[in-house]
């Protein structure tokens, strides 16, 4: 127990043929590889990562998990995902630090209360715990919350979701890599996919910076870069890649016991097990693959947080970082396969909410790739929905203004 | 502890004692002290306990490179005592200890370090899962340094935003020369220095350069600079960020005479000069952070700046001539220097060695500290040859140790410049700098005073060239001079002392050792960015302060590679942890008020923020607004609609532009009449609605919803960007106020204010007129019916709004006029079945889904109407959500956001209210199209514990006055 870990994932030989190739060593890619091997006996799987695993959003997110989404197409997937953490910790034998602290989402107007009520109603109706609180109840839950009238957006009430919380993001990357590798999956880092060969409407190989790999199944799990990978097979994705930032304060003794978020203030915060207040997330509204940060965001965040939680005035920001969010028009992912190219699958467009769903989605995408049939739970996320002008209802307002986690 | 006799290098003022308390004890320091030096003067040696192992930690450096001196100061946790200037009456307390730093009950944890390998937390506590919450609580309690103080009241937090030509970061000799050189070309220069004074490395040194002691030279340069009128110097001011286009952010600590506590600065500079210098590269050996181990520079400055001898007997283990200089000088100050070891086998300045010899200080070349002995403080040190072939133990109470120098490259990291290894200096530096960013001084490896100053001048001149204040050749001259004379450091290459392992700390903040790094390499985390994640190295408050450039060197060493194969981890803003209060600064609450804000406030309005505006929502404490509603239905009400978007568009192609963005045919707007139309997104989804009227040929006046007013000009321009059209679009939203006068008696009120004929025949429904009110105020009057009654929307110059509001109230008083707010309007319009965008629509709701398809003119295909193809596509699509009106069985309305269900979710309630006019609960809902037929039964689920179900029936809208008689009469 106290001896150090050995190598978490093996250094594997680079083969020229695999049964399935996964582009992207992020969470969705690793999870799919793990479940392909574990549940479907597909073990000759390669995960190709152009950098190191977890380099993308997997290593930059704030790891908030919840299942109080807005629509019946989304809730069941996230609900199952949320229930998986204890089991995953056991099965992967890795402490993923699931912190079931519950999430409080604040409303600052009558209209916002109505919008939250819709989410609470959908959750309750589908058996997910979620409730509306008035402002006094919010204060009882989070004694440091400022519910006075004299702030920019006075608190009206909130949506409390007890089963949610946070997970340690890196731990999930490593645990999945370890689990997949133990089952025979090859993880190739510093290996960039540069092309996908298609012959007569079906995938035959992928080109990489280290040579060609023959395969009949490819998953595009390249996160923010999924648009570029998709372009290799001439499929245009309705994804905007926007820079998104988050930051942490210095570590403090426990004082904030929930995830708290506010739409009007455009911020959320929670205290990690290590004691840092983790807070995000701002998206620049312009498209960019740069992971830069901006001066104004850190200032905005301080202004917002010191109004909501005045006790944070005497706390220091320690560092801010940037990542990328692959945003779809309806803030729901694109999960599809064999259409129009046999053997080409995609699991992308996860924006800023793809951490919490990674394991469960990987499980079903693996089933999809192993059987060729799309599991029912993933059917709402087809790419065609955009062509048919049938957006999912995950957001009522334009995508820039959601709960950002 | 007695201070050393006065020396001109000292920065303390012994005539000004300052009392303060530490952990309940009353102590005294002097003006000029930091909290840390004052504590040191009072004999405090253990300043804190480390995060994981609760090892004692002491004063190691003076510029905040580690968490060793984190304390609670005046109620604020995690303050760096070595950077906080002492003030009288300060309350200082140790933190994160059970007991005191000297006797911490958690100190036993240190004995269990073997049980906590890298990645330890990921291996344990999770099996069986049910025990995890218990351990989780323990982990949470153990983690975290300071404690939040909810009752802390911040003082004054100021902010400054300004432009400068050249921003120099770092006020050492290089930075001062850069500032001076740039300023002499006439540019506006700002200089930021973290310490309370300028001078950098010169400030405490008495060695002479060209006959002048360095400290004197430093002070001379500082005085010269401060006298220049185009240079602004900010001391106690640390640059925290460098962003695109040379936006520099900084944080300034207020001094005793400043009106602010801290200040946030944002400087937009044309050129930036980085002259941040070096700090000492920590020497990594066993127990390298025992109290008593400190950087040679720290020991030297304690004596020379603060008049404090660091101890009684010292051993030096250094890697740079500055360490040799410090040893000799401290000897002269009265410190017994038992031995000086230098890890370099050659290359020392002969003068420095001679100085040691003169003083009979034993000097060992190619030797290094390998282990500090002593439990709570250093008692002796084991010195070793660098290859470990021989050792020697020497008693001491101070071990001044460093591996050499390391540049403070934070700014380069913020500028996202890749760092690469420089063989000569052993520094990680960018291969090249982008235009507009220049570097000078020790930071880039210059080592002797002349080169350092010259490099500053050259950088300042190059910045001036960049700003266009100087011709390039002048700057080139300085560069050539520099190249001819420069001396670049040959840095020490030592990576680890022999035997460095389980207690050799690579990162003090996170208690991470060489052993942890080795384990992480073995686990596959073999580059610094990954090792950082699993060992937490560099994720503490001082980021890369201690591990910085050591980590890539150590990892390469452990992998058996040559130095420089790996890169340091990324340093991120803020370069110094910064209070949220400081970032929040003055934090004014920025919002817009309509010109009628104050009069409504006096009338008892309750305001809500709507986008950038504050708007009146209620005029009583009754949330149902019954009286406000009925008064509009029966008498007349008045509403401030000034936030409404108001625009004029004119020019030869104005009509074409309207045709492009509006779904209706805008050529068919007769003069004097209004046309209601909508704008859609490319998806055919409703974006905005409003009315337009024609003022003349290609000259229109139109309104938008409040929320879209700010985006309208951009929307027009975007959708006509490929056309060569000429039109002018003027946003009149703020210059015109709008008052909605509504109710059956509206005409009687309006007539009293004008001679114009406002009879139904002369000014019918959907008419537009311009006339003067009381012969004075020019008004544009729109006869509309959003709330379903006879109503006039009166647009007047904002400056006249209050007058007109008053006139209307006076005229209407006998008729029972009273103001109404947004919630009353919400119910009134709902009774009429009118939609509010965002309330009755989602982003995916098309015009047709809302039953507004009739607004779309499908004949004007030539106009390329935005959204038309999508409307055509989705027009006859099945399975979409449709907007319906419904009547609830019973009088209690389900709350907004309740859902329509029948085993699955089939839609939701957009708005539902009890209608006082109709005495029924009515609402609008978006439901699946197969439930949208008139007469369909809806089952509504309102969440709660327990939830409530409602039954309702789809009915036609409008609910109220379906023929529209009331607004047309
Ligand atoms: C600041 C921030 C905060 C967030 N907060 C949350 C949160 O609180 N909760 C939540 O649920 N989600 C959150 N997210 C979103 C979440 O992190 C992502 O949705 C999720 O990580 C997506 O996983 P992925 O596996 O699809 O992509 P990634 O993790 O980005 O992985 C994609 C990988 O593909 C690799 N790649 C790309 N192109 C190629 C190529 N051609 N060849 C080989 N490899 C390639 C990349 O290097 C990368 O490692 C946040 C995101 C950010 C940036």
PDB file of C-alpha atoms in Angstrom, chain B residues 9-99:
ATOM      1  CA  UNK B   9      23.097  50.151   3.429  1.00  0.00           C
ATOM      2  CA  UNK B  10      20.499  49.592   6.126  1.00  0.00           C
ATOM      3  CA  UNK B  11      16.838  50.219   5.392  1.00  0.00           C
ATOM      4  CA  UNK B  12      15.559  50.165   8.930  1.00  0.00           C
ATOM      5  CA  UNK B  13      15.052  53.202  11.059  1.00  0.00           C
ATOM      6  CA  UNK B  14      15.985  52.309  14.637  1.00  0.00           C
ATOM      7  CA  UNK B  15      14.566  55.598  15.876  1.00  0.00           C
ATOM      8  CA  UNK B  16      11.100  54.324  14.971  1.00  0.00           C
ATOM      9  CA  UNK B  17      10.277  51.225  16.964  1.00  0.00           C
ATOM     10  CA  UNK B  18       7.030  49.496  16.009  1.00  0.00           C
ATOM     11  CA  UNK B  19       5.272  47.253  18.511  1.00  0.00           C
ATOM     12  CA  UNK B  20       3.416  44.209  17.176  1.00  0.00           C
ATOM     13  CA  UNK B  21       2.156  40.941  18.504  1.00  0.00           C
ATOM     14  CA  UNK B  22       3.061  37.447  17.478  1.00  0.00           C
ATOM     15  CA  UNK B  23       0.980  34.550  18.698  1.00  0.00           C
ATOM     16  CA  UNK B  24      -0.023  36.648  21.688  1.00  0.00           C
ATOM     17  CA  UNK B  25       3.497  37.815  22.527  1.00  0.00           C
ATOM     18  CA  UNK B  26       4.228  41.511  22.320  1.00  0.00           C
ATOM     19  CA  UNK B  27       7.332  42.189  20.250  1.00  0.00           C
ATOM     20  CA  UNK B  28       9.059  45.150  18.706  1.00  0.00           C
ATOM     21  CA  UNK B  29      10.580  45.820  15.331  1.00  0.00           C
ATOM     22  CA  UNK B  30      11.585  48.937  13.457  1.00  0.00           C
ATOM     23  CA  UNK B  31      10.204  50.922  10.631  1.00  0.00           C
ATOM     24  CA  UNK B  32      11.679  49.421   7.491  1.00  0.00           C
ATOM     25  CA  UNK B  33      11.452  45.866   8.777  1.00  0.00           C
ATOM     26  CA  UNK B  34       9.293  43.270   7.169  1.00  0.00           C
ATOM     27  CA  UNK B  35       7.254  41.116   9.490  1.00  0.00           C
ATOM     28  CA  UNK B  36       9.739  38.321   8.906  1.00  0.00           C
ATOM     29  CA  UNK B  37      12.832  40.351   9.718  1.00  0.00           C
ATOM     30  CA  UNK B  38      11.170  41.750  12.828  1.00  0.00           C
ATOM     31  CA  UNK B  39      10.346  38.222  13.966  1.00  0.00           C
ATOM     32  CA  UNK B  40      13.879  37.109  13.191  1.00  0.00           C
ATOM     33  CA  UNK B  41      15.194  39.996  15.255  1.00  0.00           C
ATOM     34  CA  UNK B  42      13.091  38.723  18.138  1.00  0.00           C
ATOM     35  CA  UNK B  43      14.639  35.295  17.962  1.00  0.00           C
ATOM     36  CA  UNK B  44      11.931  33.509  15.994  1.00  0.00           C
ATOM     37  CA  UNK B  45      13.578  30.830  13.865  1.00  0.00           C
ATOM     38  CA  UNK B  46      10.738  28.466  13.039  1.00  0.00           C
ATOM     39  CA  UNK B  47       8.256  30.391  10.954  1.00  0.00           C
ATOM     40  CA  UNK B  48       5.849  27.698   9.911  1.00  0.00           C
ATOM     41  CA  UNK B  49       5.255  24.013   9.522  1.00  0.00           C
ATOM     42  CA  UNK B  50       5.211  22.379   6.140  1.00  0.00           C
ATOM     43  CA  UNK B  51       2.014  21.303   4.466  1.00  0.00           C
ATOM     44  CA  UNK B  52       2.219  17.520   4.519  1.00  0.00           C
ATOM     45  CA  UNK B  53       4.886  16.515   7.001  1.00  0.00           C
ATOM     46  CA  UNK B  54       4.676  19.470   9.349  1.00  0.00           C
ATOM     47  CA  UNK B  55       8.405  19.910   9.209  1.00  0.00           C
ATOM     48  CA  UNK B  56       9.722  23.086  10.807  1.00  0.00           C
ATOM     49  CA  UNK B  57      10.458  25.802   8.286  1.00  0.00           C
ATOM     50  CA  UNK B  58      12.467  28.962   8.693  1.00  0.00           C
ATOM     51  CA  UNK B  59      13.480  32.102   6.907  1.00  0.00           C
ATOM     52  CA  UNK B  60      14.966  30.880   3.645  1.00  0.00           C
ATOM     53  CA  UNK B  61      14.712  33.797   1.269  1.00  0.00           C
ATOM     54  CA  UNK B  62      13.390  37.326   1.379  1.00  0.00           C
ATOM     55  CA  UNK B  63      11.376  37.651  -1.816  1.00  0.00           C
ATOM     56  CA  UNK B  64       8.545  35.205  -1.350  1.00  0.00           C
ATOM     57  CA  UNK B  65      10.057  32.262  -3.179  1.00  0.00           C
ATOM     58  CA  UNK B  66       8.448  29.735  -0.839  1.00  0.00           C
ATOM     59  CA  UNK B  67       5.601  29.281   1.610  1.00  0.00           C
ATOM     60  CA  UNK B  68       7.998  29.062   4.556  1.00  0.00           C
ATOM     61  CA  UNK B  69       6.860  32.368   5.974  1.00  0.00           C
ATOM     62  CA  UNK B  70       3.110  32.133   5.437  1.00  0.00           C
ATOM     63  CA  UNK B  71       1.320  33.541   8.445  1.00  0.00           C
ATOM     64  CA  UNK B  72      -1.906  35.111   9.438  1.00  0.00           C
ATOM     65  CA  UNK B  73      -1.391  38.859   9.550  1.00  0.00           C
ATOM     66  CA  UNK B  74      -4.105  41.206  10.737  1.00  0.00           C
ATOM     67  CA  UNK B  75      -6.724  38.578  10.160  1.00  0.00           C
ATOM     68  CA  UNK B  76      -5.564  37.589   6.695  1.00  0.00           C
ATOM     69  CA  UNK B  77      -4.334  34.051   6.154  1.00  0.00           C
ATOM     70  CA  UNK B  78      -1.409  33.027   3.940  1.00  0.00           C
ATOM     71  CA  UNK B  79       0.455  36.318   4.100  1.00  0.00           C
ATOM     72  CA  UNK B  80       4.123  36.178   3.210  1.00  0.00           C
ATOM     73  CA  UNK B  81       5.802  37.622   6.239  1.00  0.00           C
ATOM     74  CA  UNK B  82       9.015  38.339   4.342  1.00  0.00           C
ATOM     75  CA  UNK B  83       7.166  40.642   1.960  1.00  0.00           C
ATOM     76  CA  UNK B  84       4.786  42.393   4.314  1.00  0.00           C
ATOM     77  CA  UNK B  85       6.211  45.658   5.670  1.00  0.00           C
ATOM     78  CA  UNK B  86       5.894  45.851   9.422  1.00  0.00           C
ATOM     79  CA  UNK B  87       3.357  48.308  10.781  1.00  0.00           C
ATOM     80  CA  UNK B  88       2.767  49.277  14.368  1.00  0.00           C
ATOM     81  CA  UNK B  89       0.061  47.245  16.114  1.00  0.00           C
ATOM     82  CA  UNK B  90       0.113  44.370  13.680  1.00  0.00           C
ATOM     83  CA  UNK B  91      -1.357  41.097  14.842  1.00  0.00           C
ATOM     84  CA  UNK B  92       0.720  38.224  13.551  1.00  0.00           C
ATOM     85  CA  UNK B  93      -0.154  34.615  14.148  1.00  0.00           C
ATOM     86  CA  UNK B  94       1.308  31.343  12.974  1.00  0.00           C
ATOM     87  CA  UNK B  95      -1.024  29.127  10.944  1.00  0.00           C
ATOM     88  CA  UNK B  96      -1.590  25.478  10.158  1.00  0.00           C
ATOM     89  CA  UNK B  97      -0.035  24.199  13.371  1.00  0.00           C
ATOM     90  CA  UNK B  98      -1.482  22.409  16.355  1.00  0.00           C
ATOM     91  CA  UNK B  99       0.268  24.267  19.135  1.00  0.00           C
TER      92      UNK B  99
END
